[in-house]
């Protein structure tokens, strides 16, 4: 995972029903919790959390 990658953000973080598409904007190696990912959605919301709350987007998602 690197800055600029398209990823999916966990509903545990967003409090939405489904995984949300976002773009990695920052990666931080936090000595207390490990890798912290910050990601921005298309509508400008920014979410951050431990790496396990994100997964790579392996295919294009068609949104209505």
Coordinates of N, CA and C in Angstrom, one line a residue:
X1 N 0.9 -1.2 0.0 CA 0.0 0.0 0.0 C 0.9 1.2 0.0
X2 N 0.6 2.2 -0.9 CA 1.3 3.4 -0.9 C 0.4 4.6 -1.2
X3 N 0.9 5.8 -1.0 CA 0.1 7.0 -1.2 C -0.4 7.1 -2.7
X4 N -1.7 7.3 -2.8 CA -2.3 7.4 -4.2 C -3.0 6.1 -4.5
X5 N -2.8 5.0 -3.8 CA -3.5 3.8 -4.1 C -5.0 3.9 -3.8
X6 N -5.8 3.3 -4.6 CA -7.3 3.2 -4.4 C -7.5 2.0 -3.4
X7 N -8.3 2.3 -2.3 CA -8.5 1.2 -1.3 C -10.0 1.3 -0.9
X8 N -10.3 0.2 -0.2 CA -11.7 0.2 0.4 C -11.6 0.4 1.9
X9 N -12.5 1.2 2.4 CA -12.5 1.6 3.9 C -13.6 0.8 4.6
X10 N -13.2 0.2 5.7 CA -14.1 -0.6 6.4 C -15.3 0.1 7.0
X11 N -16.5 -0.6 7.0 CA -17.7 0.0 7.6 C -17.5 0.2 9.1
X12 N -16.5 -0.5 9.8 CA -16.2 -0.3 11.2 C -15.7 1.1 11.4
X13 N -15.1 1.7 10.4 CA -14.5 3.0 10.5 C -15.4 4.1 10.1
X14 N -16.2 3.8 9.0 CA -17.0 4.9 8.4 C -18.4 4.9 9.0
X15 N -18.8 3.8 9.7 CA -20.2 3.6 10.2 C -21.3 3.6 9.2
X16 N -20.9 3.2 7.9 CA -21.8 3.0 6.8 C -22.1 1.5 6.7
X17 N -23.0 1.2 5.8 CA -23.4 -0.2 5.6 C -22.4 -1.0 4.8
X18 N -21.7 -0.4 3.9 CA -20.8 -1.1 3.0 C -19.4 -0.5 3.0
X19 N -18.4 -1.2 2.5 CA -17.1 -0.7 2.3 C -17.1 0.5 1.3
X20 N -16.3 1.5 1.6 CA -16.3 2.8 0.8 C -15.0 2.9 0.1
X21 N -15.0 3.3 -1.2 CA -13.8 3.5 -2.0 C -13.1 4.8 -1.5
X22 N -11.8 4.8 -1.4 CA -11.0 6.0 -1.0 C -9.6 5.9 -1.6
X23 N -8.9 7.0 -1.4 CA -7.5 7.1 -1.9 C -6.6 7.3 -0.7
X24 N -5.5 6.6 -0.7 CA -4.5 6.8 0.4 C -3.9 8.1 0.3
X25 N -3.9 8.9 1.4 CA -3.3 10.3 1.3 C -2.1 10.3 2.3
X26 N -2.0 9.4 3.2 CA -0.9 9.4 4.1 C -0.7 8.0 4.8
X27 N 0.6 7.6 5.0 CA 0.9 6.4 5.8 C 1.8 6.8 6.9
X28 N 1.5 6.3 8.1 CA 2.4 6.7 9.2 C 2.7 5.4 10.0
X29 N 4.0 5.2 10.3 CA 4.4 4.1 11.1 C 4.4 4.5 12.6
X30 N 3.3 4.3 13.2 CA 3.1 4.7 14.6 C 3.8 3.7 15.5
X31 N 4.7 4.1 16.4 CA 5.3 3.1 17.3 C 4.4 2.4 18.3
X32 N 3.2 2.9 18.5 CA 2.3 2.3 19.5 C 1.3 1.3 18.9
X33 N 0.8 1.7 17.7 CA -0.3 0.8 17.1 C 0.1 0.3 15.7
X34 N 1.3 0.6 15.2 CA 1.7 0.0 13.9 C 1.4 1.0 12.8
X35 N 1.1 0.5 11.6 CA 0.9 1.3 10.4 C -0.5 1.9 10.5
X36 N -0.6 3.2 10.4 CA -1.8 4.0 10.4 C -2.0 4.6 9.0
X37 N -3.2 4.3 8.4 CA -3.5 4.8 7.1 C -4.5 5.9 7.1
X38 N -4.3 6.9 6.3 CA -5.3 8.0 6.2 C -5.7 8.0 4.7
X39 N -7.1 8.0 4.6 CA -7.6 7.9 3.2 C -8.8 8.9 3.1
X40 N -8.9 9.4 1.8 CA -9.9 10.4 1.5 C -10.9 9.8 0.5
X41 N -12.2 10.0 0.8 CA -13.2 9.5 -0.1 C -13.5 10.5 -1.2
X42 N -14.2 10.2 -2.3 CA -14.5 11.1 -3.4 C -15.3 12.3 -2.9
X43 N -16.1 12.2 -1.8 CA -16.8 13.4 -1.4 C -16.0 14.2 -0.3
X44 N -14.7 13.9 -0.2 CA -13.9 14.7 0.7 C -13.7 14.3 2.1
X45 N -14.4 13.3 2.5 CA -14.3 12.8 3.9 C -13.0 12.1 4.1
X46 N -12.3 12.3 5.2 CA -11.0 11.7 5.5 C -11.2 10.7 6.7
X47 N -10.7 9.5 6.5 CA -10.8 8.5 7.6 C -9.4 8.0 7.8
X48 N -9.0 7.7 9.1 CA -7.7 7.1 9.4 C -7.9 6.1 10.5
X49 N -7.0 5.1 10.4 CA -7.0 4.0 11.4 C -6.0 3.0 11.1
X50 N -6.0 1.9 11.8 CA -5.0 0.9 11.6 C -5.2 0.2 10.3
X51 N -4.1 -0.3 9.8 CA -4.0 -0.9 8.4 C -5.1 -2.0 8.2
X52 N -5.5 -2.7 9.2 CA -6.4 -3.8 9.0 C -7.9 -3.3 8.8
X53 N -8.1 -2.0 8.9 CA -9.4 -1.4 8.6 C -9.5 -1.0 7.1
X54 N -8.5 -1.3 6.3 CA -8.5 -0.9 4.9 C -8.1 -2.2 4.1
X55 N -8.5 -2.3 2.9 CA -8.1 -3.3 2.0 C -7.9 -2.8 0.6
X56 N -7.0 -3.4 -0.2 CA -6.8 -2.9 -1.6 C -8.1 -3.1 -2.4
X57 N -8.3 -2.1 -3.3 CA -9.4 -2.3 -4.2 C -8.9 -3.1 -5.4
X58 N -9.4 -4.3 -5.6 CA -8.8 -5.1 -6.7 C -9.6 -5.0 -8.0
X59 N -10.7 -4.4 -8.0 CA -11.4 -4.2 -9.2 C -12.2 -2.8 -9.2
X60 N -12.6 -2.4 -10.3 CA -13.3 -1.1 -10.4 C -14.7 -1.3 -9.8
X61 N -15.2 -0.3 -9.1 CA -16.5 -0.4 -8.5 C -17.4 0.6 -9.3
X62 N -18.6 0.0 -9.7 CA -19.5 0.9 -10.5 C -20.5 1.5 -9.5
X63 N -20.5 2.8 -9.4 CA -21.5 3.4 -8.5 C -22.6 4.0 -9.3
X64 N -23.8 3.9 -8.8 CA -25.0 4.4 -9.6 C -25.0 5.9 -9.7

